[in-house]
C-alpha atoms as one frame of an Amber mdcrd trajectory, in Angstrom:
protein
 117.899  25.377  63.430 117.938  28.698  64.923 121.702  28.576  64.950 121.725
  28.042  61.251 119.409  31.129  60.789 121.399  33.222  63.077 124.605  32.286
  61.088 122.938  33.053  57.483 121.831  36.347  59.012 125.433  37.069  60.184
 126.861  36.480  56.810 124.173  38.130  54.494 124.029  41.370  56.537 127.670
  42.479  55.741 127.125  41.524  52.151 124.010  43.652  51.708 125.907  46.586
  53.312 129.026  46.138  51.085 126.613  45.890  48.042 124.381  49.069  49.051
 127.632  51.044  49.716 129.384  50.038  46.454 125.992  50.993  44.636 126.001
  54.440  46.338 129.889  55.069  45.697 129.310  53.811  41.898 126.279  56.281
  41.485 127.883  59.123  43.166 131.059  58.612  40.805 128.899  58.294  37.837
 127.195  61.731  38.905 130.368  63.176  39.451 131.832  61.856  36.332 129.059
  63.198  34.303 129.371  66.701  35.710 133.132  66.860  34.671 133.761  69.497
  31.754 136.524  68.283  29.468 137.235  66.888  26.207 138.356  63.595  27.537
 135.444  63.068  29.868 133.024  64.263  26.944 134.547  61.493  24.603 134.089
  58.784  27.439 130.513  59.815  27.895 129.747  59.699  24.091 131.148  56.441
  23.874 128.955  55.005  26.842 126.067  56.486  25.357 126.961  54.979  21.868
 127.148  51.683  23.568 124.397  51.692  26.016 121.449  53.768  24.163 121.030
  51.501  21.031 120.921  48.403  23.211 117.775  49.873  25.278 115.687  49.957
  22.016 114.168  46.605  23.033 113.001  48.223  26.353 111.626  51.208  24.845
 109.853  48.916  22.155 106.699  48.249  24.447 106.504  51.611  25.770 106.507
  53.229  22.046 103.836  50.371  21.078 101.587  50.989  24.038 101.775  54.835
  23.360 100.788  54.241  19.701  97.891  52.022  20.985  96.763  54.787  23.261
  96.729  57.352  20.448  94.788  55.130  18.210  92.318  54.367  20.973  91.745
  58.075  21.387  91.456  58.646  17.639  88.972  55.892  17.392  86.899  57.429
  20.202  86.780  60.820  18.509  85.937  59.134  14.971  83.172  57.087  16.724
  81.863  60.535  18.570  81.783  62.302  15.374  80.208  59.470  13.603  77.447
  59.461  16.013  76.912  63.279  15.603  76.676  62.994  11.990  74.047  60.240
  11.896  72.051  62.509  14.385  72.455  65.259  12.188  71.498  63.297   8.946
  68.460  61.910  10.760  67.527  65.741  11.592  68.245  66.491   7.793  65.971
  63.747   6.516  63.207  65.123   8.945  63.794  68.718   7.488  63.679  67.167
   3.918  60.338  65.378   4.453  58.866  68.648   5.834  60.358  70.731   2.847
  58.708  68.173   0.621  55.306  67.959   2.319  55.252  71.776   2.223  56.261
  71.907  -1.356  53.518  69.546  -2.256  50.940  71.687  -0.228  52.017  74.819
  -1.744  51.703  73.369  -5.273  48.136  72.118  -4.476  46.955  75.440  -3.088
  48.488  77.404  -6.153  46.544  74.983  -8.214  43.249  75.379  -6.202  43.362
  78.906  -6.212  44.688  79.231  -9.658  47.263  81.775  -8.324  49.178  83.525
 -11.221  52.427  84.878  -9.935  53.680  88.284 -11.348  56.538  87.441 -13.825
  57.362  91.085 -13.827  58.390  91.107 -10.112  62.084  90.469 -10.299  64.702
  91.807  -7.939  68.288  93.169  -7.950  70.396  92.703  -5.070  72.705  95.334
  -3.669  75.281  95.933  -0.725  74.539  98.128   2.119  77.697 100.898   1.841
  76.538 102.883   4.771  74.024 103.137   7.750  73.054 107.164   7.509  70.752
 106.451  10.415  70.323 109.319  13.095  67.900 110.040  15.798  65.654 111.811
  13.407  66.252 109.819   9.951  66.571 105.937   9.536  67.956 105.075   6.110
  70.714 103.158   4.353  72.866 103.464   1.233  73.058 101.054  -1.606  75.851
 100.531  -4.190  73.178 100.242  -6.872  71.572 103.067  -8.826  70.210 104.446
 -11.930  72.857 102.881 -14.003  71.291  99.473 -12.805  67.607 100.719 -13.476
  66.833 101.770 -10.011  63.750 103.820  -9.471  62.184 105.749  -6.825  59.443
 103.860  -4.815  60.554 100.385  -5.310  60.519  98.119  -2.311  63.547  96.681
  -0.408  63.648  93.676   1.314  66.461  91.495   3.229  65.063  88.283   1.980
  62.602  87.972   5.146  60.625  91.089   4.970  60.010  94.411   3.978  62.864
  96.904   4.919  61.864 100.270   3.127  61.534 101.806  -0.202  63.933 103.729
  -2.559  63.941 107.278  -2.165  66.449 108.973  -3.953  68.657 107.532  -6.874
  71.929 108.469  -7.890  74.192 106.912 -10.692  75.852 104.332  -8.799  73.924
 104.463  -5.408  70.399 104.850  -4.014  69.058 105.470  -0.793  66.605 103.330
   1.112  64.165 104.884   3.729  63.469 102.517   6.247  60.073 101.345   7.717
  61.172 103.076  11.255  61.967 106.366   9.727  59.564 109.096  10.785  58.468
 109.896   7.173  57.601 106.386   6.163  53.916 105.515   5.715  53.211 102.025
   4.257  49.561 100.651   3.680  49.238  97.121   4.919  46.784  94.481   5.437
  46.357  92.423   8.403  45.707  88.534   8.268  43.415  86.879   8.842  40.976
  89.556   9.728  41.751  91.659   6.288  42.045  94.970   8.349  43.742  97.658
   6.549  46.073  99.894   8.309  49.078 102.270   7.886  52.557 101.142   9.436
  53.693 104.806  10.628  57.299 105.131  11.264  58.360 107.004  14.661  62.078
 106.327  14.583  61.626 103.295  16.847  62.326  99.825  16.337  58.667  98.753
  16.625  56.601 101.251  14.609  52.863 101.646  15.373  49.698 100.800  13.516
  47.675 103.889  12.521  44.151 104.152  10.989  42.976 100.824  12.118  39.298
 100.113  10.899  38.336  97.770  13.986  41.076  97.227  16.888  38.647  94.481
  18.213  39.366  92.267  15.333  43.178  92.454  15.521  45.215  90.338  17.861
  48.993  90.027  18.757  50.708  87.744  16.429  48.491  88.485  13.346  50.486
  88.596   9.956  51.136  91.708   8.400  51.859  92.310   4.808  51.748  94.972
   2.232  48.058  95.779   0.825  49.261  97.326  -2.404  47.177 100.471  -1.984
  48.326 103.311  -3.753  50.304 101.303  -6.315  53.532 102.114  -4.834  54.634
  98.976  -3.337  53.457  95.382  -4.427  50.912  93.473  -2.522  51.795  90.531
  -0.228  55.159  91.514   1.072  55.641  90.296   4.589  56.168  93.256   6.737
  55.816  91.637  10.304  53.306  90.684  13.076  51.262  92.476  15.460  52.279
  93.088  19.106  51.139  95.314  21.978  53.070  98.007  22.913  54.042  99.235
  26.303  51.856 102.313  25.637  48.847  99.763  24.821  49.105 100.659  21.190
  49.160  98.012  18.499  52.597  98.027  16.876  54.485  96.122  14.280  57.419
  93.687  15.092  59.290  93.836  11.812  60.293  90.678   9.998  63.309  92.195
   8.808  66.574  91.931  10.863  67.671  95.530  11.156  70.548  94.685  13.198
  72.410  92.858  10.182  71.539  94.701   7.141  74.362  93.660   4.676  72.454
  92.701   1.388  69.128  94.014   0.361  67.073  92.927  -2.600  65.262  95.842
  -4.506  62.229  94.631  -6.235  61.361  96.011  -9.657  57.798  96.732 -10.018
  56.202  98.307 -12.889  53.269 100.848 -12.415  49.670  99.638 -13.094  48.333
 100.272 -16.470  46.038 103.065 -16.619  42.456 102.679 -17.904  41.611 105.278
 -20.719  38.365 103.927 -21.677  36.271 102.954 -18.462  33.064 102.153 -20.550
  34.943  99.743 -22.570  35.888  97.749 -19.367  32.306  97.931 -17.859  30.597
  96.593 -20.999  31.124  96.048 -24.514  30.355  98.473 -27.028  26.766  97.874
 -28.709  26.334  97.884 -32.331  23.528 100.210 -33.743  20.430  98.581 -34.761
  18.326  99.799 -37.788  14.635  99.070 -37.749  12.683  98.824 -40.978   9.629
 100.847 -41.010   6.421  99.110 -42.691   6.087 100.224 -46.350   2.337 101.845
 -46.041   3.730 103.959 -43.265   6.608 105.049 -45.194   4.462 105.741 -48.130
   1.889 107.999 -46.059
């Protein structure tokens, strides 16, 4: 048995060596042939490629199918993740929708209870901020709307969130808005919920102070500040900002308007209050003259 194994190894070992040597020589010959530059060698290589490559489609088909399956799997995974994200956003939007509906219903109830009448004359016109002409001593911006659009001095300008300033200087096609932070700006405000009256006095800083407060003890940081309408220049109820405590221990205003991105401003059209000519007619109606008939005897005497 051992002799047969030894004879077989003696026979197969030279055969393996011959096959390995033949393959090495064949590969070296193919390599050298493929490196030969010549028209005849190029034609032979082209014929070999034409004969071998089409017959390899069956071997490449599984690889192509597998690559397509991998791409489809990745695409399905991306679509699945996008679907989950859209569902989460949809749930959030539903929550926001419910909150908006509740706020709308609550607002309608409050308006009905308080019998609030909104001023129909308070409309607005939107202008584009052309330039910021601010400086260390003056804070203002220019708008592309002016007298041709009916703009008048003193009208309030907002950015959609809060009061920005008032019109001060009107040209034909442009107008200037003096910001609340300007040192020349003075705006009468009311502080909620205490109802305290004060003046927002600009000092060229982003957080203007509150002056002429009636009672500092009744005002707390975080209180809401709106225009009071005193003086009849600005309409009442426009949001200005909230109360904050400054580093100098003064009560200041964190403005609601975003002064870093002033691109569009709404100018509120407000008509002046009607003057009262006859104050007596407002206090009490005019009385009719009463005639008293005298007795006949007294008249004869």
